[in-house]
Amino acid sequence: MMREMTGAEMVMQALIDQGVEHMFGYPGGAVLPIYDAMFHQNQVKHILVRHEQGAVHMAEGYARSSGKVGVVLVTSGPGATNAVTGLTDALLDSIPLVCITGQVPTHLIGTDAFQECDTVGITRPCTKHNYLVRDVNDLARIMHEAFYVAQNGRPGPVVVDIPKDVQFAKGMYIGPENIQHKTYQPRLKGDPEKIRTAVELLAKAKRPILYTGGGVINSGPEASRLLREFARLSGYPVTSTLMGLGAFPASDKQWLGMLGMHGTYEANMAMHDCDVMLCIGARFDDRITGRVDAFSPNSKKIHIDIDPSSINKNVKVDLPIIGDVRHVLDDILTVWRSMKVEPDRQAIAGWWGQIDRWRARKSLSFQPGDRIIKPQQAVKALYNAVKDKDVYITTEVGQHQMWAAQHFHFEEPNRWMTSGGLGTMGYGLPAAIGVQVAHPNSLVVDIAGEASIQMCLQELSTALQFNLPVKIFVLNNEYMGMVRQWQDLLHGGRYSHSYSESLPDFVKLAEAYGGVGIRCSNPADLDGAIQEMISVDRPVLFDCLVDKMENCLPMIPSGKPHNEMILPDNAAALDEAIDEEGKMLV
C-alpha cells in the first residue's frame, strides 16, 4: 500500500498496520499533530498516563504479559527525558517497546529551542536502537523497522524521534509488507556441532543443573514447553533467575526454586557444586553469580543466548551456542533422542539425594506472627487466596519484591512482571495497569512496599480513569526495607535516612483518588481482608502493616560465593551443618 499522507497520519497508520491496539502516552506541543491524527481513528486506543515514566512501565507490563510490542508516545524535552528510566529498565530486562518522541522542528534542532533536548544522544545508551527522522519519506520505513528491531533477536526498546515539521509534512506511506531490514538479521538456529557437543556433555554429567533466565520467557510459550520437555526427558534439576520465574512450574519436583542473592539454599548449593551447567537465556548477572571467581568453580558451562554480546561478558563459558532459545532447545531434544542418550541414572540419583539434603534445610522457612503480620506470611496468604485464579503479579523493588519471588509460586510464563536488571522503584503500579489493559478480565496485583509505591502512585488516577481494577498490596514496614537490611548487615545498624517518615494514610489516599482503601494489621484478619480486596471491582490500595525489622533471607552477602549464604534463624544452625570449606556435612 502506497499513498500520500502527513507524517502524523503515517505514524498512526503504521501502528494500525503493526497490529497495535493500545498505546500509552501524554500529549505535548511537539506531538500534537500525532494526537490530532489519533483523534480521527478508533483502532488504536490511547491510555492517558500521569507521568511519562509511568507510560513506559505500562508499556512494559503490557508487552511482558501479552507478548506484543508495547507502544509509548511522549512529547519532546522533558517528555522524552522522563521516559529514560523506563527505557533503561526495558533495555536491561529485554522488553520490546517502541517509544515515539516528539522533537522541535528540524530547523530549530541545536538552537536550544523550547522543550528541545538531544533525545537521540540521551537515549543511545538506554535503547536497543534509536532514530531521528529528518525526512517524511523515511518515516514509514523507520516506523516498521522500529517494530522489527524491538521484537527480533534480544528484544528491547527502540526510540523514534520525530520533529514537528516532519509530522506536518506530506510524503508517501509504505506498508510493512514492503520493509525488510538489510543489516539486522539475528541468528535463530544454533550451530549443529555445538548442539551435539552440548548433548554429549549433558549426557555424561554426574551433577547437572539447568539454569534458566528471562530469555526462555522472551522466546515465547513454546520455549517454556520445550524446557519442561527436556527436564522430563533428562531428569535434571531446574533453577531460574528472578526474570525466568514461571518458565518451569514451581510445583514440579525438579524445581529447585530461584537462585542468586535471595535464592534458595538448594538452588545456590547445586549451582556451586554442579559439574555441567546448561545456562538457557540468562546472562550471568552479578545478583546470580555472587563472587565471579568462585562461581560454580568446577563446572563445564554451556550458554545458550540469542545475543552474542552476552557470551563471555561476565563469566567465561566452555561452550557458547548463539541462537533463539526455542530453536536451540528444539534441536537439543532432537539430537538427544537421535543419539538415544541415557544419563548416568545412578549418579543422577545420588545428585538428587544431595539436593534433597540441602532442601531439608528449608531455607525459606519463617515463623508466622500471631500478633503482627510477617511479610512472608502476607505474601503466602495472598498466594493461597489467588493461586486458582487467572492472576498476574507485578512488583515494585525491594524486600517485598524478593519475598514475592520466594513465596508466590508461578506455574506458567508471562504471569510475573518485575524490574530485574535496573531495580526500578515505582515500576509495579504502572506495569500492573499495562497488564490490566492487556488482560481486562484478569486479576492483576502489584505487590509493593510503602516507599516504592510512592514513586509512581499518581498512576492510580490512570487506573481510575480507565476503569482498570488493579490491586496494590502494600507490605508496609515503614522502612526502605532493603536499604535498612543492608545498613543492618554492613553499616552497624545506622539507619541513615531509610525510615519512611511522613507516610500518607493510604486508605484515605486511595479514597481521595476515587478508589478503595483497606488496612490490615492483625494476622487473624488477613485472609478476610484479602478476600475483600479481591471481590472489589475497582482499584484497591491495601495497606498491610507488617513486621518492621524482618530481614529478607536467605541471602548471599555481597562479594561472597554461593556456598556462603546467610540463612533464617529458624533454619538449622549454619555452623552446625557446614564445615570451614562451605561443604555440606552429610
Short mmCIF file of C-alpha atoms in Angstrom, two decimals, residues 184-378:
data_model
loop_
_atom_site.label_atom_id
_atom_site.label_comp_id
_atom_site.label_asym_id
_atom_site.label_seq_id
_atom_site.Cartn_x
_atom_site.Cartn_y
_atom_site.Cartn_z
CA TYR A 184 19.92 -6.74 11.35
CA GLN A 185 19.25 -10.45 10.94
CA PRO A 186 19.58 -12.19 14.33
CA ARG A 187 20.68 -15.79 14.30
CA LEU A 188 17.88 -18.12 15.40
CA LYS A 189 19.34 -21.60 14.85
CA GLY A 190 22.30 -22.77 16.91
CA ASP A 191 25.43 -24.34 15.43
CA PRO A 192 24.65 -28.07 14.90
CA GLU A 193 28.10 -29.24 16.00
CA LYS A 194 27.95 -27.21 19.19
CA ILE A 195 24.47 -28.54 19.95
CA ARG A 196 25.76 -32.09 19.52
CA THR A 197 28.72 -31.34 21.80
CA ALA A 198 26.32 -29.87 24.37
CA VAL A 199 24.22 -33.05 24.34
CA GLU A 200 27.36 -35.16 24.81
CA LEU A 201 28.44 -33.04 27.80
CA LEU A 202 24.98 -33.19 29.36
CA ALA A 203 24.75 -36.95 28.82
CA LYS A 204 27.97 -37.55 30.76
CA ALA A 205 27.09 -35.21 33.62
CA LYS A 206 27.09 -36.56 37.18
CA ARG A 207 25.81 -33.37 38.82
CA PRO A 208 23.99 -31.35 36.12
CA ILE A 209 21.82 -28.27 36.51
CA LEU A 210 19.56 -26.34 34.11
CA TYR A 211 19.98 -22.61 34.81
CA THR A 212 17.16 -20.69 33.11
CA GLY A 213 16.50 -17.00 32.63
CA GLY A 214 14.18 -14.43 31.12
CA GLY A 215 15.27 -15.45 27.62
CA VAL A 216 13.15 -18.59 27.93
CA ILE A 217 10.07 -16.45 28.50
CA ASN A 218 11.02 -13.91 25.83
CA SER A 219 11.33 -16.73 23.32
CA GLY A 220 7.62 -17.49 23.70
CA PRO A 221 5.39 -20.18 25.23
CA GLU A 222 6.89 -22.90 23.04
CA ALA A 223 10.30 -22.34 24.65
CA SER A 224 8.83 -22.93 28.10
CA ARG A 225 7.16 -26.10 26.84
CA LEU A 226 10.43 -27.36 25.36
CA LEU A 227 12.28 -26.60 28.61
CA ARG A 228 9.76 -28.70 30.53
CA GLU A 229 10.03 -31.48 27.97
CA PHE A 230 13.82 -31.57 28.22
CA ALA A 231 13.70 -31.54 32.03
CA ARG A 232 11.33 -34.52 31.98
CA LEU A 233 13.45 -36.40 29.47
CA SER A 234 16.72 -35.83 31.30
CA GLY A 235 15.53 -35.85 34.91
CA TYR A 236 17.86 -32.93 35.68
CA PRO A 237 17.16 -30.22 38.30
CA VAL A 238 15.98 -26.78 37.17
CA THR A 239 16.55 -23.38 38.73
CA SER A 240 15.82 -19.88 37.49
CA THR A 241 16.75 -16.24 37.73
CA LEU A 242 14.28 -13.67 39.02
CA MET A 243 13.32 -12.89 35.43
CA GLY A 244 12.76 -16.51 34.47
CA LEU A 245 10.16 -17.41 37.11
CA GLY A 246 7.22 -19.25 35.59
CA ALA A 247 9.08 -20.81 32.66
CA PHE A 248 9.23 -24.02 34.72
CA PRO A 249 6.37 -24.88 37.12
CA ALA A 250 7.11 -24.11 40.76
CA SER A 251 5.09 -27.13 41.89
CA ASP A 252 7.31 -29.56 39.97
CA LYS A 253 9.59 -31.86 41.99
CA GLN A 254 12.52 -30.96 39.70
CA TRP A 255 12.22 -27.29 40.59
CA LEU A 256 14.89 -26.00 42.99
CA GLY A 257 13.45 -22.52 43.31
CA MET A 258 15.06 -19.23 42.38
CA LEU A 259 18.82 -18.90 42.64
CA GLY A 260 21.04 -15.94 43.40
CA MET A 261 21.34 -13.40 46.20
CA HIS A 262 17.94 -14.23 47.72
CA GLY A 263 17.52 -17.65 46.15
CA THR A 264 17.04 -20.97 47.90
CA TYR A 265 19.85 -22.80 49.63
CA GLU A 266 19.37 -25.87 47.42
CA ALA A 267 19.49 -23.86 44.17
CA ASN A 268 22.65 -21.99 45.13
CA MET A 269 24.46 -25.03 46.52
CA ALA A 270 23.55 -27.06 43.43
CA MET A 271 24.85 -24.26 41.22
CA HIS A 272 28.08 -24.15 43.21
CA ASP A 273 28.69 -27.92 43.16
CA CYS A 274 27.39 -28.89 39.69
CA ASP A 275 29.72 -30.42 37.10
CA VAL A 276 27.75 -29.41 33.97
CA MET A 277 25.64 -26.26 33.78
CA LEU A 278 23.25 -25.53 30.92
CA CYS A 279 22.54 -21.80 31.01
CA ILE A 280 19.43 -21.07 28.92
CA GLY A 281 18.59 -17.45 28.14
CA ALA A 282 20.31 -15.90 31.15
CA ARG A 283 23.25 -13.51 31.30
CA PHE A 284 25.23 -14.40 34.46
CA ASP A 285 24.09 -11.25 36.25
CA ASP A 286 26.02 -10.27 39.39
CA ARG A 287 22.97 -10.99 41.58
CA ILE A 288 23.21 -14.59 40.30
CA THR A 289 26.94 -15.17 40.30
CA GLY A 290 27.99 -13.63 43.60
CA ARG A 291 31.79 -13.54 43.59
CA VAL A 292 32.60 -14.34 39.98
CA ASP A 293 35.92 -16.09 40.59
CA ALA A 294 34.18 -18.52 42.96
CA PHE A 295 31.06 -19.02 40.82
CA SER A 296 30.38 -22.70 40.07
CA PRO A 297 34.14 -23.28 40.02
CA ASN A 298 34.25 -26.90 38.83
CA SER A 299 31.57 -26.97 36.16
CA LYS A 300 31.57 -27.12 32.40
CA LYS A 301 29.37 -24.21 31.32
CA ILE A 302 27.11 -24.28 28.25
CA HIS A 303 25.48 -20.94 27.41
CA ILE A 304 22.52 -20.52 25.04
CA ASP A 305 21.78 -16.89 24.18
CA ILE A 306 20.48 -15.01 21.15
CA ASP A 307 22.66 -12.01 22.00
CA PRO A 308 26.32 -12.61 21.01
CA SER A 309 27.44 -9.75 23.27
CA SER A 310 26.21 -11.68 26.33
CA ILE A 311 28.57 -14.58 25.64
CA ASN A 312 31.66 -14.49 27.91
CA LYS A 313 30.67 -10.99 29.05
CA ASN A 314 30.55 -11.77 32.77
CA VAL A 315 31.54 -15.43 33.07
CA LYS A 316 33.75 -17.37 30.68
CA VAL A 317 31.88 -20.39 29.36
CA ASP A 318 33.13 -23.61 27.82
CA LEU A 319 30.53 -23.96 25.06
CA PRO A 320 28.64 -20.93 23.71
CA ILE A 321 25.60 -21.52 21.48
CA ILE A 322 24.24 -18.40 19.79
CA GLY A 323 20.58 -18.74 18.85
CA ASP A 324 17.00 -18.38 19.92
CA VAL A 325 16.12 -20.50 22.98
CA ARG A 326 13.12 -22.10 21.30
CA HIS A 327 15.08 -23.24 18.26
CA VAL A 328 18.12 -24.40 20.21
CA LEU A 329 16.09 -26.38 22.78
CA ASP A 330 14.14 -27.99 19.97
CA ASP A 331 17.39 -29.07 18.32
CA ILE A 332 18.84 -30.31 21.61
CA LEU A 333 15.78 -32.51 22.11
CA THR A 334 16.05 -33.83 18.55
CA VAL A 335 19.74 -34.69 18.93
CA TRP A 336 19.21 -36.16 22.42
CA ARG A 337 16.58 -38.53 21.04
CA SER A 338 18.51 -39.38 17.89
CA MET A 339 21.59 -40.25 19.96
CA LYS A 340 19.37 -42.31 22.30
CA VAL A 341 21.04 -40.65 25.27
CA GLU A 342 20.87 -42.43 28.62
CA PRO A 343 22.13 -40.31 31.52
CA ASP A 344 24.04 -41.93 34.37
CA ARG A 345 20.93 -42.71 36.42
CA GLN A 346 22.90 -43.85 39.46
CA ALA A 347 24.93 -40.65 39.55
CA ILE A 348 21.84 -38.52 38.96
CA ALA A 349 20.03 -40.31 41.80
CA GLY A 350 22.97 -39.53 44.10
CA TRP A 351 22.88 -35.91 42.98
CA TRP A 352 19.18 -35.68 43.82
CA GLY A 353 19.93 -37.23 47.21
CA GLN A 354 22.39 -34.42 47.89
CA ILE A 355 19.87 -31.83 46.68
CA ASP A 356 17.22 -33.29 49.00
CA ARG A 357 19.59 -32.87 51.95
CA TRP A 358 20.03 -29.22 51.02
CA ARG A 359 16.27 -28.90 50.65
CA ALA A 360 15.83 -30.24 54.16
CA ARG A 361 17.35 -27.01 55.43
CA LYS A 362 14.04 -25.31 54.48
CA SER A 363 15.81 -22.07 53.69
CA LEU A 364 12.57 -20.18 53.01
CA SER A 365 11.04 -21.11 56.35
CA PHE A 366 9.76 -18.43 58.72
CA GLN A 367 7.68 -18.24 61.87
CA PRO A 368 4.23 -16.72 61.17
CA GLY A 369 3.23 -13.97 63.54
CA ASP A 370 0.21 -14.24 65.80
CA ARG A 371 0.18 -10.60 66.84
CA ILE A 372 1.94 -8.90 63.94
CA ILE A 373 1.91 -9.94 60.30
CA LYS A 374 5.18 -11.26 58.92
CA PRO A 375 5.76 -10.06 55.33
CA GLN A 376 6.33 -13.64 54.11
CA GLN A 377 3.04 -14.58 55.81
CA ALA A 378 1.24 -11.82 53.88
#
